[in-house]
Amino acid sequence: MNVFIVYAHPEPKSFNGGLFRTAVEVLRAAGHEVRASDLYAMGFDPLSSRRSFLTVKDPDYFKPQIEETHASEVGGFAPDVAEEMAKLEWCDLMIWQFPLWWFGPPAILKGWVDRVFAMGRIYGYGHIYETGRLRGKRALLSLTTGGPAAAYVKGGFNGDIDGILRPIHRGMLQFVGFEVLAPHIVYGPVRLEEAERLAILERYAERLRRIVEESPIEVGEY
Ligand code: FAD
């Protein structure tokens, strides 16, 4: 299986860094081909701008979707975007490794989506959700939080984690055709003992070794 891991954390020694390296090592050892985008290390530009394109459709008014559609028709994406699109289209499974920041992905990862999930090439013209261009592929969110698990349930301090993840699961991943696996969530790793964190890494490794056997989840309305 081809696995594409998108990793968004500014500190390599973070627990996210540990989860990222675990996934790369375990999946390669299991015989899968792994490609990764370490967005901070790459200095990935998260800004949607004309720098995403080699081509120009409308020089007077920058409308991303118009430029994306044109670039899709003529092969006009800038190399940094085109390389990410190629990894996206190559993979069977995509994993996002990130810390929950303000109830969402870090801006660098959201900006990656803004630029890489382009109209024409990745979605649009009748190709959304079940008819999405990336159908047949699966996606897994692997994230960490600061808050404890008890804060992320219905009626809890922060509310149900499924509702918090819905904009990503439904609005980004399923929108372009991915099927979604149950998210891997580590609540408050900083509050845990070292031994507990090591056990979490081992359980994640165990899950990844058998990831091909998993079925997608339903994403509710909330
Ligand atoms: P780290 O602090 O890097 O690591 C935790 C511990 O694990 C450290 O002691 C580290 O040394 C240790 N460790 C690292 N690698 C390993 C390893 N391989 N094995 C064992 N131990 C290891 N939280 C929320 O709940 N909701 C929010 O909306 C939210 N918004 C935020 C917004 C911003 C801008 C920021 C900066 C934080 C926010 N947080 C929020 C908190 C954030 O989600 C957590 O700080 C983050 O998820 C913790 O993950 P980490 O990888 O950064 O942990």
XYZ file of N, CA and C and ligand atoms in Angstrom:
719
model
N 0.846 -1.191 0.000
C 0.000 0.000 0.000
C 0.893 1.257 0.000
N 0.422 2.278 -0.692
C 1.136 3.563 -0.703
C 0.566 4.472 0.382
N 1.432 4.912 1.279
C 0.983 5.735 2.405
C 1.662 7.102 2.343
N 0.841 8.136 2.460
C 1.320 9.522 2.433
C 1.036 10.124 3.815
N 2.095 10.546 4.511
C 1.918 11.140 5.840
C 2.206 12.634 5.759
N 1.237 13.419 6.169
C 1.406 14.871 6.241
C 1.573 15.216 7.720
N 2.709 15.789 8.046
C 3.077 16.033 9.445
C 3.209 17.530 9.678
N 2.502 18.022 10.709
C 2.509 19.464 10.973
C 2.773 19.731 12.448
N 4.040 19.808 12.815
C 4.431 20.240 14.164
C 5.794 20.918 14.049
N 5.966 22.075 14.710
C 7.224 22.810 14.531
C 8.419 22.225 15.286
N 8.177 21.277 16.216
C 9.270 20.763 17.050
C 9.466 19.250 16.817
N 10.605 18.878 16.236
C 10.838 17.439 15.975
C 10.817 16.578 17.236
N 11.207 17.147 18.400
C 11.264 16.342 19.631
C 9.899 16.253 20.330
N 8.863 16.824 19.714
C 7.513 16.776 20.299
C 6.955 15.359 20.271
N 5.863 15.171 21.006
C 5.203 13.859 20.955
C 4.636 13.607 19.557
N 4.161 14.676 18.918
C 3.731 14.527 17.517
C 4.872 14.008 16.639
N 6.083 14.533 16.907
C 7.243 14.047 16.173
C 7.442 12.555 16.407
N 7.249 12.125 17.656
C 7.381 10.699 17.981
C 6.339 9.859 17.257
N 5.099 10.345 17.219
C 4.032 9.614 16.514
C 4.329 9.546 15.018
N 4.839 10.648 14.475
C 5.168 10.698 13.047
C 6.257 9.681 12.712
N 7.345 9.696 13.491
C 8.449 8.768 13.198
C 8.015 7.316 13.407
N 7.192 7.077 14.410
C 6.672 5.717 14.633
C 5.926 5.232 13.398
N 5.054 6.094 12.865
C 4.255 5.698 11.699
C 5.145 5.391 10.497
N 6.123 6.255 10.240
C 7.008 6.034 9.086
C 7.732 4.690 9.225
N 8.322 4.462 10.421
C 9.113 3.242 10.633
C 8.251 1.992 10.555
N 7.117 2.016 11.249
C 6.270 0.821 11.332
C 5.670 0.468 9.968
N 5.210 1.473 9.251
C 4.574 1.197 7.960
C 5.604 0.699 6.946
N 6.818 1.270 6.991
C 7.872 0.785 6.075
C 8.242 -0.651 6.431
N 8.367 -0.918 7.732
C 8.733 -2.266 8.167
C 7.663 -3.281 7.776
N 6.411 -2.808 7.677
C 5.308 -3.703 7.290
C 5.230 -3.883 5.773
N 6.144 -3.255 5.050
C 6.228 -3.471 3.610
C 5.508 -2.421 2.776
N 4.978 -1.381 3.425
C 4.288 -0.333 2.677
C 5.294 0.694 2.166
N 4.933 1.347 1.072
C 5.764 2.456 0.602
C 5.256 3.731 1.273
N 6.164 4.500 1.846
C 5.764 5.686 2.609
C 6.427 6.930 2.026
N 5.618 7.940 1.765
C 6.134 9.274 1.445
C 5.581 10.223 2.485
N 6.355 11.232 2.816
C 5.935 12.138 3.888
C 6.166 13.585 3.480
N 5.312 14.449 4.006
C 5.527 15.890 3.905
C 5.605 16.445 5.318
N 6.816 16.854 5.711
C 7.045 17.462 7.018
C 6.935 18.974 6.772
N 5.719 19.499 6.970
C 5.405 20.836 6.451
C 6.291 21.933 7.019
N 6.570 21.891 8.335
C 7.441 22.929 8.920
C 8.874 22.784 8.397
N 9.376 21.561 8.353
C 10.749 21.350 7.876
C 10.890 21.791 6.421
N 9.804 21.602 5.648
C 9.821 22.001 4.240
C 9.675 23.511 4.091
N 9.233 24.172 5.175
C 8.900 25.593 5.076
C 7.739 25.794 4.121
N 6.777 24.862 4.169
C 5.673 24.919 3.215
C 4.927 26.251 3.339
N 4.700 26.883 2.207
C 4.006 28.175 2.185
C 2.496 27.915 2.278
N 1.850 28.346 3.382
C 0.412 28.057 3.524
C -0.501 29.121 2.911
N 0.091 30.154 2.297
C -0.722 31.260 1.791
C -1.238 30.978 0.393
N -2.533 31.117 0.240
C -3.122 30.990 -1.088
C -2.841 32.281 -1.850
N -2.071 32.168 -2.917
C -1.694 33.370 -3.672
C -1.324 32.967 -5.100
N -0.918 33.940 -5.868
C -0.506 33.642 -7.252
C 0.748 32.766 -7.287
N 1.443 32.680 -6.153
C 2.634 31.814 -6.122
C 2.272 30.340 -6.283
N 0.986 29.991 -6.164
C 0.564 28.598 -6.373
C 0.568 28.217 -7.849
N 0.726 29.213 -8.722
C 0.519 28.957 -10.151
C 1.674 29.453 -11.012
N 1.914 28.713 -12.100
C 2.829 29.176 -13.137
C 2.044 29.951 -14.186
N 0.731 29.759 -14.170
C -0.145 30.338 -15.184
C -1.008 31.446 -14.587
N -1.574 32.261 -15.463
C -2.499 33.322 -15.035
C -3.732 33.280 -15.940
N -4.901 33.164 -15.335
C -6.145 33.231 -16.120
C -6.684 34.661 -16.134
N -6.766 35.266 -14.939
C -7.275 36.635 -14.832
C -6.243 37.489 -14.085
N -5.502 38.316 -14.817
C -4.452 39.123 -14.161
C -4.997 40.265 -13.305
N -6.296 40.598 -13.469
C -6.855 41.762 -12.776
C -7.502 41.430 -11.445
N -7.878 40.182 -11.270
C -8.652 39.825 -10.073
C -8.245 38.415 -9.683
N -7.620 38.272 -8.519
C -7.152 36.939 -8.115
C -8.277 36.170 -7.432
N -8.816 35.195 -8.119
C -9.833 34.311 -7.535
C -9.260 32.907 -7.575
N -8.914 32.347 -6.402
C -8.201 31.072 -6.389
C -8.850 29.977 -7.235
N -10.172 29.813 -7.131
C -10.801 28.691 -7.849
C -10.735 28.861 -9.372
N -10.778 30.107 -9.832
C -10.650 30.347 -11.280
C -9.236 29.969 -11.745
N -8.234 30.391 -10.962
C -6.838 30.081 -11.321
C -6.564 28.579 -11.190
N -7.167 27.948 -10.175
C -6.989 26.499 -9.984
C -7.573 25.724 -11.167
N -8.756 26.114 -11.590
C -9.409 25.423 -12.709
C -8.553 25.561 -13.975
N -8.064 26.756 -14.203
C -7.225 27.003 -15.388
C -5.921 26.194 -15.282
N -5.292 26.260 -14.108
C -4.027 25.524 -13.929
C -4.245 24.019 -14.085
N -5.422 23.528 -13.678
C -5.726 22.100 -13.840
C -5.792 21.726 -15.312
N -6.307 22.638 -16.115
C -6.474 22.361 -17.556
C -5.144 22.396 -18.299
N -4.219 23.248 -17.844
C -2.992 23.458 -18.628
C -1.718 23.013 -17.899
N -1.888 22.347 -16.744
C -0.709 21.906 -15.989
C 0.059 23.074 -15.417
N -0.675 24.025 -14.839
C -0.039 25.280 -14.431
C 0.216 25.442 -12.948
N 0.261 24.361 -12.186
C 0.532 24.519 -10.750
C 2.027 24.680 -10.483
N 2.355 25.519 -9.516
C 3.748 25.704 -9.105
C 4.287 24.377 -8.559
N 5.618 24.157 -8.634
C 6.177 22.853 -8.239
C 5.817 22.432 -6.817
N 5.800 23.373 -5.852
C 5.525 22.931 -4.472
C 4.108 22.386 -4.326
N 3.163 22.940 -5.063
C 1.782 22.439 -5.029
C 1.671 21.151 -5.854
N 2.277 21.150 -7.028
C 2.191 19.983 -7.913
C 2.777 18.731 -7.244
N 3.867 18.918 -6.491
C 4.480 17.765 -5.807
C 3.550 17.189 -4.750
N 2.851 18.061 -4.026
C 1.910 17.586 -3.002
C 0.712 16.896 -3.651
N 0.245 17.441 -4.757
C -0.874 16.812 -5.474
C -0.492 15.412 -5.952
N 0.733 15.282 -6.422
C 1.192 13.982 -6.920
C 1.213 12.959 -5.787
N 1.644 13.372 -4.598
C 1.650 12.447 -3.448
C 0.224 12.086 -3.052
N -0.650 13.073 -3.097
C -2.069 12.854 -2.757
C -2.685 11.826 -3.713
N -2.411 11.978 -4.993
C -3.007 11.085 -5.988
C -2.340 9.713 -5.994
N -1.123 9.659 -5.501
C -0.358 8.402 -5.478
C -0.816 7.487 -4.343
N -1.240 8.078 -3.234
C -1.432 7.276 -2.016
C -2.733 6.484 -2.023
N -2.713 5.380 -1.242
C -3.932 4.631 -0.929
C -4.461 5.063 0.430
N -3.536 5.429 1.319
C -3.886 5.894 2.664
C -3.121 7.184 2.935
N -3.844 8.190 3.428
C -3.185 9.429 3.845
C -3.378 9.596 5.357
N -2.292 9.908 6.047
C -2.345 10.160 7.494
C -1.949 11.611 7.745
N -2.738 12.297 8.560
C -2.330 13.639 9.019
C -1.917 13.531 10.474
N -0.699 13.949 10.780
C -0.199 13.956 12.160
C -0.080 15.404 12.617
N -0.886 15.788 13.616
C -0.887 17.197 14.033
C -1.417 17.364 15.453
N -1.030 18.471 16.108
C -1.642 18.844 17.381
C -2.907 19.648 17.109
N -3.933 19.466 17.934
C -5.154 20.271 17.797
C -4.848 21.681 18.271
N -4.988 22.631 17.377
C -4.736 24.040 17.692
C -6.011 24.818 17.432
N -6.538 25.433 18.486
C -7.783 26.209 18.351
C -8.864 25.367 17.674
N -9.006 24.144 18.169
C -10.054 23.230 17.693
C -9.894 22.886 16.202
N -8.718 23.027 15.685
C -8.535 22.714 14.266
C -7.095 22.327 13.991
N -6.753 22.127 12.715
C -5.361 21.829 12.368
C -4.517 23.096 12.454
N -3.216 22.987 12.711
C -2.345 24.160 12.640
C -2.492 24.855 11.281
N -2.301 26.172 11.276
C -2.534 26.961 10.062
C -1.736 26.431 8.867
N -0.540 25.901 9.125
C 0.286 25.424 8.003
C -0.390 24.238 7.312
N -1.107 23.417 8.081
C -1.812 22.269 7.491
C -3.090 22.729 6.800
N -3.804 23.658 7.424
C -5.006 24.196 6.767
C -4.616 24.881 5.463
N -3.486 25.611 5.490
C -3.027 26.274 4.274
C -2.603 25.278 3.201
N -2.053 24.139 3.644
C -1.713 23.078 2.697
C -2.974 22.617 1.971
N -4.063 22.425 2.736
C -5.336 22.031 2.120
C -5.822 23.132 1.176
N -5.767 24.371 1.634
C -6.240 25.486 0.799
C -5.553 25.479 -0.570
N -4.278 25.170 -0.598
C -3.526 25.256 -1.862
C -3.552 23.957 -2.670
N -3.531 22.816 -1.957
C -3.363 21.532 -2.657
C -4.705 20.938 -3.106
N -5.763 21.122 -2.310
C -7.086 20.614 -2.701
C -7.685 21.628 -3.696
N -7.236 21.558 -4.914
C -7.560 22.602 -5.894
C -8.751 22.218 -6.761
N -9.584 23.208 -7.032
C -10.739 22.995 -7.915
C -10.266 22.579 -9.303
N -10.945 21.606 -9.857
C -10.578 21.108 -11.175
C -9.774 19.833 -11.036
N -8.578 19.946 -10.486
C -7.698 18.775 -10.353
C -8.167 17.838 -9.237
N -8.552 18.389 -8.085
C -8.840 17.572 -6.901
C -10.342 17.475 -6.618
N -11.111 18.488 -6.947
C -12.569 18.431 -6.727
C -13.270 19.346 -7.724
N -14.592 19.186 -7.776
C -15.393 20.093 -8.588
C -15.918 19.431 -9.842
N -16.791 20.165 -10.552
C -17.407 19.672 -11.786
C -18.072 18.309 -11.543
N -18.866 18.272 -10.473
C -19.625 17.059 -10.158
C -18.834 16.049 -9.362
N -17.578 16.320 -9.135
C -16.743 15.363 -8.396
C -16.555 15.811 -6.953
N -17.547 15.507 -6.122
C -17.435 15.746 -4.682
C -18.061 14.582 -3.934
N -17.654 14.403 -2.703
C -18.147 13.310 -1.842
C -18.051 11.954 -2.573
N -19.183 11.263 -2.738
C -19.123 9.889 -3.283
C -18.553 9.849 -4.705
N -18.645 10.956 -5.419
C -18.076 10.987 -6.772
C -16.739 11.736 -6.786
N -16.185 11.943 -5.599
C -14.926 12.681 -5.491
C -13.797 12.025 -6.269
N -12.896 12.855 -6.727
C -11.791 12.327 -7.550
C -10.880 11.396 -6.750
N -10.848 11.545 -5.432
C -9.937 10.725 -4.621
C -10.668 9.543 -3.979
N -11.822 9.163 -4.530
C -12.555 8.028 -3.961
C -11.719 6.752 -4.097
N -11.929 5.859 -3.144
C -11.131 4.627 -3.127
C -9.937 4.762 -2.201
N -9.637 5.995 -1.785
C -8.519 6.215 -0.858
C -9.078 6.383 0.555
N -8.228 6.145 1.543
C -8.659 6.297 2.929
C -7.772 7.309 3.649
N -8.328 7.905 4.694
C -7.582 8.927 5.443
C -7.714 8.680 6.943
N -6.636 8.986 7.648
C -6.586 8.806 9.102
C -6.041 10.081 9.744
N -6.810 10.644 10.671
C -6.307 11.766 11.464
C -5.640 11.213 12.705
N -4.375 11.576 12.928
C -3.668 11.215 14.161
C -3.310 12.526 14.844
N -3.977 12.799 15.967
C -3.805 14.111 16.586
C -3.632 14.010 18.091
N -3.122 15.102 18.626
C -2.964 15.222 20.075
C -3.734 16.450 20.533
N -4.070 16.466 21.815
C -4.746 17.636 22.386
C -3.971 18.101 23.624
N -4.357 19.276 24.103
C -3.875 19.720 25.408
C -4.861 19.267 26.480
N -6.149 19.361 26.154
C -7.204 19.022 27.110
C -7.358 17.517 27.305
N -7.946 17.125 28.443
C -8.145 15.706 28.724
C -9.354 15.133 27.988
N -9.426 13.817 27.915
C -10.524 13.151 27.201
C -11.882 13.578 27.744
N -11.982 13.761 29.065
C -13.273 14.098 29.686
C -13.810 15.444 29.199
N -12.929 16.305 28.688
C -13.364 17.612 28.189
C -13.926 17.519 26.782
N -13.689 16.387 26.125
C -14.045 16.249 24.708
C -15.193 15.279 24.477
N -16.185 15.306 25.376
C -17.407 14.508 25.198
C -18.595 15.468 25.180
N -19.742 14.965 24.706
C -20.963 15.800 24.708
C -21.225 16.280 26.127
N -21.428 17.572 26.317
C -21.654 18.127 27.638
C -20.362 18.437 28.375
N -19.243 18.023 27.807
C -17.939 18.308 28.405
C -17.527 19.751 28.127
N -16.435 20.134 28.736
C -15.935 21.502 28.649
C -15.811 21.995 27.202
N -15.240 21.158 26.358
C -14.982 21.554 24.969
C -15.998 21.015 23.976
N -16.794 20.036 24.406
C -17.747 19.414 23.485
C -17.146 18.208 22.790
N -18.050 17.502 22.118
C -17.744 16.219 21.483
C -16.616 16.345 20.436
N -15.588 15.534 20.583
C -14.460 15.595 19.637
C -14.903 15.273 18.209
N -15.923 14.408 18.069
C -16.385 14.078 16.706
C -16.929 15.321 16.002
N -17.619 16.167 16.770
C -18.132 17.412 16.196
C -17.010 18.371 15.839
N -15.967 18.386 16.655
C -14.816 19.263 16.386
C -14.075 18.815 15.132
N -14.016 17.501 14.933
C -13.283 16.985 13.766
C -14.123 16.955 12.491
N -15.441 17.184 12.640
C -16.312 17.084 11.468
C -15.897 17.989 10.302
N -15.501 19.261 10.567
C -15.078 20.095 9.429
C -13.927 19.480 8.634
N -13.064 18.727 9.300
C -11.963 18.071 8.573
C -12.473 16.802 7.897
N -13.151 15.959 8.696
C -13.603 14.669 8.156
C -14.565 14.852 6.977
N -15.572 15.721 7.193
C -16.612 15.877 6.165
C -16.251 16.968 5.150
N -15.793 18.109 5.688
C -15.605 19.278 4.826
C -14.350 19.239 3.977
N -13.366 18.436 4.391
C -12.128 18.368 3.598
C -11.952 16.967 3.004
N -11.867 15.943 3.879
C -11.478 14.614 3.410
C -12.584 13.927 2.598
N -13.773 13.802 3.195
C -14.858 13.160 2.436
C -15.259 14.012 1.242
N -15.133 15.315 1.353
C -15.519 16.211 0.248
C -14.772 15.858 -1.039
N -13.509 15.498 -0.910
C -12.731 15.177 -2.117
C -12.717 13.674 -2.406
N -13.457 12.890 -1.607
C -13.654 11.481 -1.948
C -13.051 10.469 -0.996
N -12.248 10.931 -0.019
C -11.636 9.975 0.910
C -12.691 9.282 1.768
N -12.443 8.041 2.111
C -13.152 7.387 3.198
C -12.311 7.624 4.452
N -12.980 7.754 5.585
C -12.322 8.185 6.808
C -12.239 7.034 7.812
N -11.060 6.815 8.341
C -10.893 5.824 9.410
C -11.083 6.502 10.763
N -11.331 5.707 11.796
C -11.494 6.267 13.144
C -10.235 7.043 13.519
N -10.384 8.267 14.020
C -9.192 9.058 14.334
C -8.397 8.453 15.484
N -7.077 8.684 15.429
C -6.210 8.273 16.534
C -5.942 9.522 17.358
N -6.492 9.561 18.567
C -6.407 10.782 19.380
C -5.659 10.502 20.678
N -4.631 11.296 20.939
C -3.924 11.216 22.221
C -4.274 12.475 23.006
N -5.056 12.290 24.052
C -5.490 13.422 24.865
C -4.398 13.796 25.873
N -3.995 15.041 25.830
C -3.087 15.590 26.826
C -1.819 14.788 27.060
N -1.010 14.550 26.033
C 0.206 13.748 26.246
C 1.149 14.349 27.286
N 1.110 15.663 27.433
C 2.022 16.311 28.380
C 1.666 15.951 29.824
N 0.404 15.551 30.057
C -0.044 15.197 31.408
C 0.297 13.752 31.766
N 0.783 12.982 30.803
C 1.011 11.547 31.035
C 2.424 11.270 31.529
N 2.589 10.105 32.146
C 3.924 9.618 32.503
C 4.617 9.127 31.230
N 5.937 9.145 31.257
C 6.729 8.682 30.103
C 6.317 7.268 29.677
N 6.118 6.394 30.660
C 5.758 5.001 30.343
C 4.411 4.935 29.616
N 3.468 5.818 30.007
C 2.161 5.829 29.336
C 2.312 6.288 27.889
N 3.177 7.282 27.689
C 3.387 7.764 26.315
C 4.037 6.679 25.453
N 4.979 5.962 26.021
C 5.624 4.883 25.261
C 4.609 3.787 24.925
N 3.702 3.528 25.867
C 2.666 2.508 25.614
C 1.727 2.970 24.498
N 1.447 4.275 24.462
C 0.591 4.822 23.393
C 1.267 4.645 22.036
N 2.567 4.922 21.982
C 3.301 4.745 20.716
C 3.243 3.295 20.265
N 3.364 2.369 21.205
C 3.334 0.945 20.860
C 1.944 0.530 20.378
N 0.893 1.054 21.039
C -0.477 0.718 20.599
C -0.761 1.307 19.209
N -0.231 2.495 18.965
C -0.403 3.103 17.635
C 0.321 2.260 16.583
N 1.524 1.824 16.923
C 2.288 0.969 16.001
C 1.503 -0.306 15.698
N 0.916 -0.878 16.738
C 0.144 -2.119 16.578
C -1.051 -1.871 15.649
N -1.715 -0.737 15.845
C -2.857 -0.402 14.978
C -2.403 -0.263 13.517
N -1.278 0.425 13.316
C -0.823 0.684 11.949
C -0.412 -0.611 11.239
N 0.118 -1.555 12.002
C 0.512 -2.836 11.378
C -0.698 -3.543 10.770
N -1.905 -3.260 11.309
C -3.125 -3.935 10.840
C -4.096 -2.956 10.183
N -3.590 -1.812 9.760
C -4.475 -0.740 9.288
C -5.245 -1.159 8.031
N -4.656 -2.038 7.225
C -5.339 -2.459 5.990
C -6.646 -3.200 6.289
N -6.768 -3.738 7.502
C -7.969 -4.517 7.851
C -9.116 -3.624 8.307
N -8.853 -2.321 8.528
C -9.889 -1.457 9.108
C -10.933 -1.016 8.091
N -12.159 -0.791 8.608
C -13.247 -0.266 7.779
C -13.461 1.208 8.103
N -13.946 1.959 7.115
C -14.196 3.385 7.365
C -15.339 3.609 8.355
N -15.359 4.806 8.946
C -16.424 5.181 9.884
C -17.457 6.051 9.164
N -18.638 6.142 9.775
C -19.642 7.113 9.327
C -19.305 8.458 9.984
N -19.437 9.532 9.251
C -19.271 10.862 9.848
C -20.666 11.461 10.003
N -21.082 11.712 11.272
C -22.448 12.149 11.562
C -22.696 13.610 11.233
N -23.941 14.052 11.542
C -24.353 15.427 11.215
C -23.930 16.427 12.297
N -24.119 16.087 13.542
C -23.827 16.944 14.710
C -24.619 18.239 14.713
P 4.701 17.818 23.571
O 4.467 18.869 24.616
O 5.748 18.034 22.557
O 5.005 16.412 24.239
C 4.370 15.976 25.407
C 5.405 15.188 26.187
O 5.800 14.020 25.417
C 6.699 15.964 26.450
O 7.063 15.766 27.786
C 7.699 15.337 25.497
O 9.021 15.410 25.977
C 7.216 13.910 25.471
N 7.673 13.127 24.307
C 8.056 13.585 23.101
N 8.416 12.565 22.300
C 8.227 11.439 23.005
C 8.407 10.058 22.713
N 8.852 9.650 21.520
N 8.119 9.162 23.661
C 7.660 9.551 24.876
N 7.470 10.841 25.204
C 7.759 11.779 24.291
N -5.273 21.948 23.052
C -6.584 21.613 23.017
O -6.993 20.629 23.653
N -7.464 22.327 22.247
C -7.093 23.398 21.495
O -7.913 23.994 20.827
C -5.708 23.799 21.555
N -5.266 24.853 20.851
C -3.924 25.168 20.866
C -3.476 26.237 20.071
C -2.127 26.516 20.025
C -1.661 27.622 19.118
C -1.203 25.780 20.783
C 0.253 26.085 20.735
C -1.644 24.723 21.574
C -3.006 24.397 21.612
N -3.473 23.319 22.350
C -4.816 23.012 22.348
C -2.549 22.403 23.052
C -1.942 21.400 22.054
O -2.956 20.683 21.389
C -1.024 20.427 22.787
O -0.002 21.163 23.413
C -0.424 19.411 21.835
O -1.435 18.670 21.197
C 0.481 18.432 22.587
O 1.205 17.670 21.649
P 2.790 17.908 21.444
O 3.269 16.944 20.425
O 3.023 19.361 21.162
O 3.260 17.525 22.886
